[in-house]
Tab-separated table of C-alpha atoms in Angstrom:
chain	number	residue	atom	x	y	z
A	1	MET	CA	3.642	36.780	-8.656
A	2	LEU	CA	0.206	38.661	-9.161
A	3	ASP	CA	-0.526	36.790	-12.722
A	4	ILE	CA	0.295	33.607	-11.230
A	5	PHE	CA	-2.020	34.264	-8.318
A	6	GLN	CA	-4.935	35.750	-10.317
A	7	ALA	CA	-4.632	32.556	-12.794
A	8	THR	CA	-4.599	30.092	-9.825
A	9	GLN	CA	-7.768	31.884	-8.304
A	10	GLN	CA	-9.428	31.654	-11.622
A	11	ALA	CA	-8.760	27.824	-11.878
A	12	SER	CA	-10.079	27.324	-8.503
A	13	ARG	CA	-13.649	28.653	-9.409
A	14	THR	CA	-13.940	25.673	-12.068
A	15	LEU	CA	-12.267	22.663	-10.422
A	16	GLY	CA	-15.258	22.118	-7.936
A	17	LEU	CA	-17.526	21.751	-10.606
A	18	LEU	CA	-15.706	18.757	-12.335
A	19	SER	CA	-17.416	15.479	-11.877
A	20	PRO	CA	-15.820	12.820	-9.312
A	21	ALA	CA	-15.214	10.420	-12.566
A	22	ALA	CA	-13.317	13.328	-14.281
A	23	ILE	CA	-10.955	14.023	-11.396
A	24	GLU	CA	-10.312	10.253	-10.766
A	25	ALA	CA	-9.236	9.886	-14.359
A	26	VAL	CA	-6.823	12.708	-13.976
A	27	LEU	CA	-5.168	11.336	-10.658
A	28	LEU	CA	-5.011	7.837	-12.246
A	29	ASP	CA	-3.334	9.424	-15.413
A	30	LEU	CA	-1.143	11.203	-12.991
A	31	ALA	CA	-0.201	8.282	-11.013
A	32	ALA	CA	0.606	6.399	-14.412
A	33	ALA	CA	2.660	9.450	-15.541
A	34	ALA	CA	4.984	9.551	-12.376
A	35	VAL	CA	6.052	5.951	-13.186
A	36	ALA	CA	6.398	6.302	-16.873
A	37	GLU	CA	8.514	9.500	-16.333
A	38	THR	CA	10.653	7.797	-13.755
A	39	PRO	CA	14.087	7.992	-15.836
A	40	PHE	CA	13.515	11.868	-16.382
A	41	LEU	CA	12.447	12.602	-12.808
A	42	LEU	CA	15.388	10.698	-11.372
A	43	ALA	CA	17.970	12.476	-13.665
A	44	GLU	CA	16.476	15.850	-12.600
A	45	ASN	CA	16.495	14.833	-8.787
A	46	ALA	CA	20.233	13.796	-9.463
A	47	LYS	CA	20.854	17.246	-10.173
A	48	ASP	CA	19.763	18.369	-6.697
A	49	LEU	CA	21.326	15.338	-4.915
A	50	ALA	CA	24.672	16.428	-6.327
A	51	LEU	CA	24.521	19.830	-4.526
A	52	MET	CA	23.679	18.304	-1.309
A	53	SER	CA	25.980	16.503	1.040
A	54	PRO	CA	24.651	12.735	1.858
A	55	ASP	CA	25.254	13.622	5.433
A	56	ASP	CA	22.669	16.231	5.416
A	57	PRO	CA	19.716	15.164	7.302
A	58	LYS	CA	17.615	16.724	4.137
A	59	TYR	CA	19.223	14.341	1.797
A	60	ASP	CA	17.154	11.471	2.532
A	61	ARG	CA	14.048	13.431	2.174
A	62	LEU	CA	15.206	15.149	-1.073
A	63	GLN	CA	16.070	11.712	-2.744
A	64	LEU	CA	13.631	10.040	-5.132
A	65	THR	CA	14.176	6.403	-6.175
A	66	ALA	CA	12.114	4.000	-8.577
A	67	ALA	CA	10.553	2.552	-5.481
A	68	ARG	CA	9.586	6.016	-3.869
A	69	LEU	CA	7.967	6.994	-7.164
A	70	GLU	CA	6.112	3.682	-7.227
A	71	GLY	CA	4.944	4.434	-3.686
A	72	ILE	CA	3.950	7.938	-4.733
A	73	ALA	CA	2.085	6.720	-7.691
A	74	GLN	CA	0.232	4.153	-5.354
A	75	ASP	CA	-0.654	6.891	-2.990
A	76	MET	CA	-2.160	8.965	-5.846
A	77	GLY	CA	-4.090	5.848	-6.917
A	78	ASN	CA	-5.475	5.487	-3.423
A	79	VAL	CA	-6.700	8.965	-3.336
A	80	ALA	CA	-8.251	8.541	-6.658
A	81	ALA	CA	-10.251	5.318	-5.395
A	82	LEU	CA	-11.406	7.329	-2.413
A	83	PRO	CA	-15.120	9.027	-2.275
A	84	SER	CA	-15.043	12.699	-3.053
A	85	PRO	CA	-16.082	14.796	0.233
A	86	LEU	CA	-17.320	17.412	-2.129
A	87	GLY	CA	-21.133	17.924	-1.523
A	88	GLN	CA	-21.290	15.838	1.267
A	89	VAL	CA	-24.195	17.081	3.722
A	90	LEU	CA	-22.877	17.383	7.211
A	91	SER	CA	-26.497	18.342	8.619
A	92	ALA	CA	-29.804	19.222	7.436
A	93	GLN	CA	-32.955	20.474	8.882
A	94	GLU	CA	-36.337	22.222	8.099
A	95	LEU	CA	-37.232	24.966	10.436
A	96	ALA	CA	-40.582	25.966	11.792
A	97	ASN	CA	-40.892	28.626	9.076
A	98	GLY	CA	-40.406	26.130	6.342
A	99	LEU	CA	-36.816	27.016	5.536
A	100	GLN	CA	-34.624	23.897	4.521
A	101	ILE	CA	-31.070	24.595	5.790
A	102	SER	CA	-28.225	22.142	5.041
A	103	LYS	CA	-24.601	22.300	5.944
A	104	VAL	CA	-22.470	21.047	2.810
A	105	ARG	CA	-18.631	20.235	2.241
A	106	VAL	CA	-17.005	22.820	-0.343
A	107	PRO	CA	-13.409	23.268	-1.240
A	108	LEU	CA	-11.305	25.738	0.498
A	109	GLY	CA	-10.294	27.281	-2.826
A	110	VAL	CA	-6.752	28.065	-3.169
A	111	VAL	CA	-4.260	26.206	-1.062
A	112	GLY	CA	-0.541	27.416	-0.736
A	113	VAL	CA	2.091	25.142	0.505
A	114	ILE	CA	5.733	26.195	1.321
A	115	TYR	CA	8.167	23.127	1.660
A	116	GLU	CA	11.702	22.504	1.784
A	117	ALA	CA	13.580	19.487	0.362
A	118	ARG	CA	10.786	17.142	-0.247
A	119	PRO	CA	9.911	16.804	-4.071
A	120	ASN	CA	7.137	14.009	-3.101
A	121	VAL	CA	4.885	16.825	-1.629
A	122	THR	CA	4.581	18.293	-5.311
A	123	PHE	CA	2.775	15.095	-6.330
A	124	ASP	CA	0.981	14.795	-2.835
A	125	VAL	CA	-0.392	18.205	-2.678
A	126	ALA	CA	-1.393	18.257	-6.479
A	127	ALA	CA	-3.557	14.770	-6.087
A	128	LEU	CA	-5.130	15.980	-2.909
A	129	CYS	CA	-6.046	19.415	-3.883
A	130	LEU	CA	-7.348	18.183	-7.277
A	131	LYS	CA	-9.544	15.623	-5.481
A	132	THR	CA	-11.021	18.254	-3.301
A	133	GLY	CA	-11.553	20.908	-5.855
A	134	ASN	CA	-8.879	23.054	-4.779
A	135	ALA	CA	-6.214	24.993	-6.767
A	136	CYS	CA	-2.651	25.203	-5.370
A	137	LEU	CA	0.122	27.360	-5.345
A	138	LEU	CA	3.157	25.290	-4.448
A	139	LYS	CA	6.516	27.131	-3.326
A	140	GLY	CA	9.346	24.351	-2.815
A	141	GLY	CA	12.604	25.221	-1.773
A	142	SER	CA	16.051	25.820	-3.822
A	143	ASP	CA	17.410	22.421	-2.697
A	144	ALA	CA	14.800	20.657	-4.811
A	145	ALA	CA	14.283	23.076	-7.677
A	146	HIS	CA	15.271	20.655	-10.453
A	147	SER	CA	13.066	17.854	-9.106
A	148	ASN	CA	10.042	20.121	-8.387
A	149	GLN	CA	10.157	21.537	-11.842
A	150	ALA	CA	10.605	18.213	-13.255
A	151	ILE	CA	7.704	17.277	-11.673
A	152	SER	CA	5.493	20.113	-12.447
A	153	THR	CA	6.271	19.356	-16.086
A	154	VAL	CA	4.649	16.004	-15.554
A	155	ILE	CA	1.697	17.395	-13.824
A	156	GLN	CA	1.122	20.074	-16.398
A	157	LYS	CA	1.175	17.604	-19.300
A	158	VAL	CA	-1.602	15.488	-17.671
A	159	LEU	CA	-3.827	18.641	-16.878
A	160	THR	CA	-3.355	19.640	-20.550
A	161	ARG	CA	-4.700	16.210	-21.794
A	162	HIS	CA	-7.694	16.228	-19.482
A	163	GLY	CA	-8.430	19.894	-20.481
A	164	LEU	CA	-7.965	21.307	-16.986
A	165	HIS	CA	-6.781	25.020	-16.381
A	166	PRO	CA	-3.001	24.774	-16.252
A	167	ALA	CA	-2.987	27.181	-13.199
A	168	SER	CA	-4.802	24.411	-11.194
A	169	VAL	CA	-1.466	23.360	-9.938
A	170	SER	CA	1.107	26.357	-10.135
A	171	LEU	CA	4.692	25.924	-9.068
A	172	LEU	CA	6.291	29.283	-7.827
A	173	PRO	CA	9.853	30.198	-8.376
A	174	PRO	CA	12.227	28.636	-5.652
A	175	ASP	CA	13.405	31.968	-4.227
A	176	ARG	CA	12.747	34.222	-1.264
A	177	GLN	CA	11.049	36.773	-3.274
A	178	ALA	CA	8.208	34.187	-4.223
A	179	THR	CA	8.003	33.215	-0.467
A	180	GLU	CA	7.436	36.746	0.611
A	181	ALA	CA	4.902	37.223	-2.160
A	182	LEU	CA	2.976	34.259	-1.137
A	183	LEU	CA	2.994	35.246	2.549
A	184	GLN	CA	1.294	38.448	1.520
A	185	ALA	CA	-1.369	36.917	-0.960
A	186	VAL	CA	-4.358	38.380	0.652
A	187	GLY	CA	-7.265	37.982	-1.424
A	188	TYR	CA	-5.749	35.207	-3.596
A	189	VAL	CA	-4.673	32.207	-0.900
A	190	ASP	CA	-7.400	30.917	1.340
A	191	VAL	CA	-4.975	28.864	3.417
A	192	LEU	CA	-1.156	28.389	3.576
A	193	ILE	CA	0.534	25.289	4.754
A	194	PRO	CA	4.258	25.224	5.545
A	195	ARG	CA	5.664	21.867	5.798
A	196	GLY	CA	9.311	21.374	6.779
A	197	SER	CA	11.567	22.610	9.776
A	198	GLN	CA	10.471	24.413	12.840
A	199	SER	CA	12.299	27.580	11.543
A	200	LEU	CA	10.314	27.433	8.488
A	201	ILE	CA	7.003	26.969	10.225
A	202	ASP	CA	7.891	29.722	12.738
A	203	TYR	CA	8.896	32.107	10.005
A	204	VAL	CA	5.573	31.510	8.233
A	205	ARG	CA	3.460	32.047	11.366
A	206	GLN	CA	5.201	35.273	12.125
A	207	HIS	CA	5.135	36.702	8.583
A	208	ALA	CA	2.057	35.685	6.814
A	209	ARG	CA	-0.959	37.849	6.470
A	210	ILE	CA	-3.119	34.994	5.458
A	211	PRO	CA	-4.489	32.054	7.367
A	212	VAL	CA	-1.969	29.282	8.173
A	213	ILE	CA	-2.036	25.623	9.316
A	214	GLU	CA	1.019	24.489	10.977
A	215	THR	CA	2.435	21.292	10.160
A	216	GLY	CA	5.633	19.140	10.031
A	217	ALA	CA	8.188	19.601	13.181
A	218	GLY	CA	7.897	16.486	15.016
A	219	ILE	CA	9.787	16.247	18.518
A	220	VAL	CA	8.586	12.717	19.351
A	221	HIS	CA	8.889	10.617	22.667
A	222	THR	CA	8.333	7.126	23.554
A	223	TYR	CA	7.854	6.140	27.066
A	224	PHE	CA	8.974	2.846	28.467
A	225	ASP	CA	6.831	2.198	31.364
A	226	GLU	CA	7.803	-0.182	34.369
A	227	THR	CA	5.455	-2.787	33.175
A	228	ALA	CA	6.511	-2.576	29.666
A	229	ASP	CA	7.017	-5.696	27.668
A	230	LEU	CA	10.997	-5.785	26.508
A	231	ALA	CA	10.429	-7.731	23.347
A	232	LYS	CA	7.554	-5.084	22.206
A	233	GLY	CA	9.713	-2.406	23.377
A	234	ARG	CA	12.698	-3.388	21.424
A	235	ALA	CA	10.703	-3.804	18.096
A	236	ILE	CA	8.772	-0.523	18.676
A	237	ILE	CA	11.657	1.674	19.602
A	238	ALA	CA	13.884	0.475	16.812
A	239	ASN	CA	11.052	0.695	14.173
A	240	ALA	CA	10.250	4.446	15.346
A	241	LYS	CA	13.863	5.542	15.489
A	242	THR	CA	15.504	3.725	12.371
A	243	ARG	CA	12.592	3.045	9.738
A	244	ARG	CA	13.306	6.427	8.374
A	245	VAL	CA	15.185	8.847	10.287
A	246	SER	CA	14.486	12.143	8.333
A	247	VAL	CA	10.695	12.014	8.657
A	248	CYS	CA	8.724	13.929	11.173
A	249	ASN	CA	7.394	10.979	13.016
A	250	ALA	CA	10.808	9.283	13.841
A	251	LEU	CA	11.530	9.060	17.356
A	252	ASP	CA	13.747	11.533	19.206
A	253	CYS	CA	13.640	10.990	22.794
A	254	LEU	CA	13.082	7.768	24.654
A	255	LEU	CA	11.868	7.858	28.271
A	256	VAL	CA	12.712	5.039	30.579
A	257	HIS	CA	11.291	4.262	33.829
A	258	GLU	CA	14.234	3.991	36.184
A	259	ALA	CA	13.321	0.498	37.298
A	260	ARG	CA	13.807	-0.580	33.857
A	261	LEU	CA	17.397	0.657	33.504
A	262	ILE	CA	18.490	-2.888	33.972
A	263	ASP	CA	17.038	-3.594	30.577
A	264	LEU	CA	18.125	-0.657	28.676
A	265	PRO	CA	21.132	-2.526	27.117
A	266	ALA	CA	19.011	-5.004	25.721
A	267	LEU	CA	16.131	-2.492	24.699
A	268	THR	CA	19.011	-0.662	22.685
A	269	ALA	CA	20.673	-3.309	21.252
A	270	PRO	CA	18.823	-2.803	17.698
A	271	LEU	CA	19.873	0.883	17.884
A	272	ALA	CA	23.295	0.010	18.271
A	273	GLN	CA	23.408	-2.446	15.135
A	274	ALA	CA	21.693	0.457	13.213
A	275	GLY	CA	24.542	2.853	14.048
A	276	VAL	CA	22.257	5.174	16.489
A	277	VAL	CA	24.206	7.904	18.586
A	278	VAL	CA	22.709	7.575	22.006
A	279	TYR	CA	22.635	10.743	24.333
A	280	ALA	CA	22.026	9.268	27.642
A	281	ASP	CA	21.345	11.355	30.896
A	282	GLU	CA	23.233	10.688	34.108
A	283	ARG	CA	21.386	7.691	35.069
A	284	ALA	CA	21.103	6.026	31.672
A	285	PHE	CA	24.750	6.401	30.761
A	286	PRO	CA	26.143	4.182	33.523
A	287	ALA	CA	23.621	1.518	32.346
A	288	LEU	CA	24.615	1.602	28.936
A	289	ARG	CA	28.438	2.120	29.599
A	290	GLY	CA	30.466	-0.961	28.274
A	291	LEU	CA	27.300	-2.432	26.977
A	292	TYR	CA	26.756	0.021	24.248
A	293	PRO	CA	29.426	0.750	21.520
A	294	ALA	CA	31.506	3.611	23.188
A	295	ALA	CA	31.807	5.299	19.675
A	296	LEU	CA	28.026	5.790	19.751
A	297	LEU	CA	27.656	6.662	23.307
A	298	GLU	CA	27.510	10.134	24.623
A	299	GLN	CA	26.322	11.966	27.920
A	300	ALA	CA	23.065	14.154	27.212
A	301	ARG	CA	23.077	17.747	27.530
A	302	PRO	CA	20.014	19.921	28.280
A	303	ALA	CA	20.047	20.852	24.434
A	304	HIS	CA	19.391	17.112	23.454
A	305	PHE	CA	15.947	17.271	25.056
A	306	GLY	CA	13.488	18.866	22.808
A	307	THR	CA	15.593	18.449	19.706
A	308	GLU	CA	14.117	16.965	16.519
A	309	PHE	CA	17.226	15.132	15.165
A	310	LEU	CA	16.108	13.933	11.810
A	311	SER	CA	19.169	11.549	11.951
A	312	LEU	CA	20.590	8.564	13.657
A	313	LYS	CA	20.491	10.194	17.071
A	314	LEU	CA	18.630	9.620	19.932
A	315	ALA	CA	18.212	11.355	23.447
A	316	ILE	CA	17.425	9.034	26.601
A	317	LYS	CA	15.883	10.366	29.776
A	318	THR	CA	15.342	8.476	33.067
A	319	VAL	CA	12.134	9.173	34.868
A	320	ASP	CA	10.877	7.971	38.332
A	321	ASN	CA	7.330	7.419	37.324
A	322	LEU	CA	4.618	8.110	34.775
A	323	GLU	CA	3.880	11.648	36.068
A	324	GLU	CA	7.388	12.612	35.433
A	325	ALA	CA	7.320	11.269	31.804
A	326	LEU	CA	4.104	13.110	31.124
A	327	ALA	CA	5.798	16.508	32.521
A	328	HIS	CA	8.784	15.851	30.487
A	329	ILE	CA	6.488	15.353	27.242
A	330	ALA	CA	4.484	18.386	28.193
A	331	ALA	CA	7.530	20.547	28.330
A	332	HIS	CA	9.250	19.235	25.195
A	333	SER	CA	6.843	17.946	23.033
A	334	SER	CA	5.862	19.755	19.476
A	335	ARG	CA	2.488	18.106	19.869
A	336	HIS	CA	2.990	15.724	16.971
A	337	SER	CA	3.148	12.034	17.986
A	338	GLU	CA	3.953	10.505	21.395
A	339	ALA	CA	3.851	6.853	22.608
A	340	ILE	CA	3.821	4.634	25.756
A	341	ILE	CA	4.875	1.114	26.073
A	342	SER	CA	3.202	-0.494	28.987
A	343	GLU	CA	1.183	-3.493	30.265
A	344	ASP	CA	-0.627	-1.265	32.645
A	345	ALA	CA	-4.073	-0.504	31.555
A	346	ALA	CA	-4.502	2.393	33.893
A	347	HIS	CA	-1.226	3.944	32.775
A	348	ILE	CA	-2.081	3.473	29.390
A	349	GLU	CA	-5.362	5.321	29.652
A	350	GLN	CA	-3.905	8.137	31.514
A	351	PHE	CA	-1.218	8.552	29.070
A	352	LEU	CA	-3.758	8.634	26.108
A	353	THR	CA	-5.986	10.997	28.005
A	354	GLU	CA	-3.411	13.615	29.219
A	355	VAL	CA	-0.715	13.862	26.313
A	356	ASP	CA	-1.622	16.744	24.310
A	357	ALA	CA	-0.560	15.617	20.544
A	358	ALA	CA	-2.074	15.078	17.389
A	359	ALA	CA	-1.491	11.273	17.516
A	360	VAL	CA	-1.017	9.267	20.919
A	361	TYR	CA	-0.021	5.817	20.845
A	362	ALA	CA	-0.053	2.647	23.212
A	363	ASN	CA	2.173	-0.208	22.468
A	364	ALA	CA	2.811	0.936	18.684
A	365	SER	CA	5.548	2.626	16.711
A	366	THR	CA	5.087	6.266	16.001
A	367	ALA	CA	5.923	5.653	12.324
A	368	PHE	CA	2.346	5.099	11.699
A	369	THR	CA	1.476	9.022	11.894
A	370	ASP	CA	0.955	9.241	8.288
A	371	GLY	CA	-2.009	9.814	5.746
A	372	ALA	CA	-1.820	6.674	3.688
A	373	GLN	CA	-1.322	4.452	7.043
A	374	PHE	CA	-4.292	6.111	8.495
A	375	GLY	CA	-6.576	5.252	5.504
A	376	LEU	CA	-6.560	8.925	4.079
A	377	GLY	CA	-5.002	7.900	1.002
A	378	ALA	CA	-1.938	10.456	1.166
A	379	GLU	CA	-1.578	13.540	3.351
A	380	ILE	CA	-0.733	17.314	2.637
A	381	GLY	CA	0.903	17.465	6.237
A	382	ILE	CA	0.423	16.645	9.797
A	383	SER	CA	-1.049	19.466	11.390
A	384	THR	CA	0.243	20.134	15.080
A	385	GLN	CA	-2.361	22.636	15.825
A	386	LYS	CA	-5.860	22.528	17.010
A	387	LEU	CA	-7.942	24.887	14.705
A	388	HIS	CA	-9.722	23.452	11.587
A	389	ALA	CA	-7.403	20.293	11.459
A	390	ARG	CA	-5.259	18.145	13.659
A	391	GLY	CA	-3.120	15.253	12.667
A	392	PRO	CA	-2.673	13.844	9.040
A	393	MET	CA	-4.484	16.126	6.869
A	394	GLY	CA	-6.403	14.177	4.129
A	395	LEU	CA	-9.288	14.994	1.932
A	396	GLU	CA	-11.976	16.118	4.412
A	397	GLU	CA	-9.414	18.367	6.121
A	398	LEU	CA	-8.915	20.255	2.798
A	399	THR	CA	-12.540	21.129	2.562
A	400	SER	CA	-14.649	23.800	4.261
A	401	TYR	CA	-18.439	23.896	4.269
A	402	LYS	CA	-21.111	26.432	3.544
A	403	TRP	CA	-24.868	26.798	4.817
A	404	LEU	CA	-27.466	26.359	1.831
A	405	VAL	CA	-30.776	27.906	2.715
A	406	ARG	CA	-33.865	26.908	0.623
A	407	GLY	CA	-37.115	28.853	0.828
A	408	GLN	CA	-40.458	29.603	-0.520
A	409	GLY	CA	-40.652	33.274	-0.068
A	410	GLN	CA	-40.156	33.758	3.761
A	411	VAL	CA	-39.253	36.865	4.976
A	412	ARG	CA	-37.905	37.769	8.651
A	413	THR	CA	-40.445	39.460	10.856
A	414	THR	CA	-38.505	39.800	14.096
């Protein structure tokens, strides 16, 4: 991998020098190419899909459609239209000795991304990195090998048309050797971002010798409070669970106040219509028995709590009060997205203040945890850690800063 790493590092030194207009033109061309090449991209994607069972939770993430490619193109167009963060002056001051000091946004350099069966990430990362003057090393999984190679081919054509270094966006082979090399790429990669399952993230964190930003895994809860509005709750819970089950902001566990168990059948009715399997605890199960489809209702086991299902499955936990809900979330959350449904202003504020997660919601679906939905254009991932970036990572999160010091011959005397 050394030749690829060196070429990508070389490309990174020139990307940050391009004008915003030049980068915008590249991204708009790339967005148009994603749509124009739809037949080619779908044909290659079909080769990957043929090797995976439709019942696999990763199948939906792997699948490309004409509509999804339109959406990807729209996201890239949105990124193109956003102002570039590069060169932004974060602070400036003149010292008593006349030194002028400013803090200015700059690219990170080379961004490595390891991801699984999500070919859309190839487009997303390329667009965001180009916009922020970063070169990128992409390591997709073998499940999406044909799809990623096809997308890389489209990207390379666009880079060539605009005279950009072809290594500005480099796709690594989909094998384990490439993963190991990337994890050890000291001196060539400035930051590594894993996107995928908790096992992938854990592996990268444990074995990488380069800086890592953790993203991806979402064990998501929504607490239905004693004062919650039933109509709001039905809509929010159904949307959070069923809008797209394979994404990291999908609902995994519904916490319900024991006083609202009487409303649980009505609250979960849309889930039954969508075919959601419910794992209900010892108090929720009797409240649903006979009122929720028997084939979709099972008694919860401890392992169901703290599980990211990525499918039409949901755990239900009964709690006595807000404090018990907060304790359960603290014990099982992946610090991604958490929500409360309540009409009690004090409870809402307590929840928003005490829950430790990248995105915390009151009376809204966790499905909104997304870079495009947050107005960032697109995202390179959703960081669940606290250093450097947290939540959807857009353009600003793909930059660092440096100090510029301008003088007129000053020397230090103390």
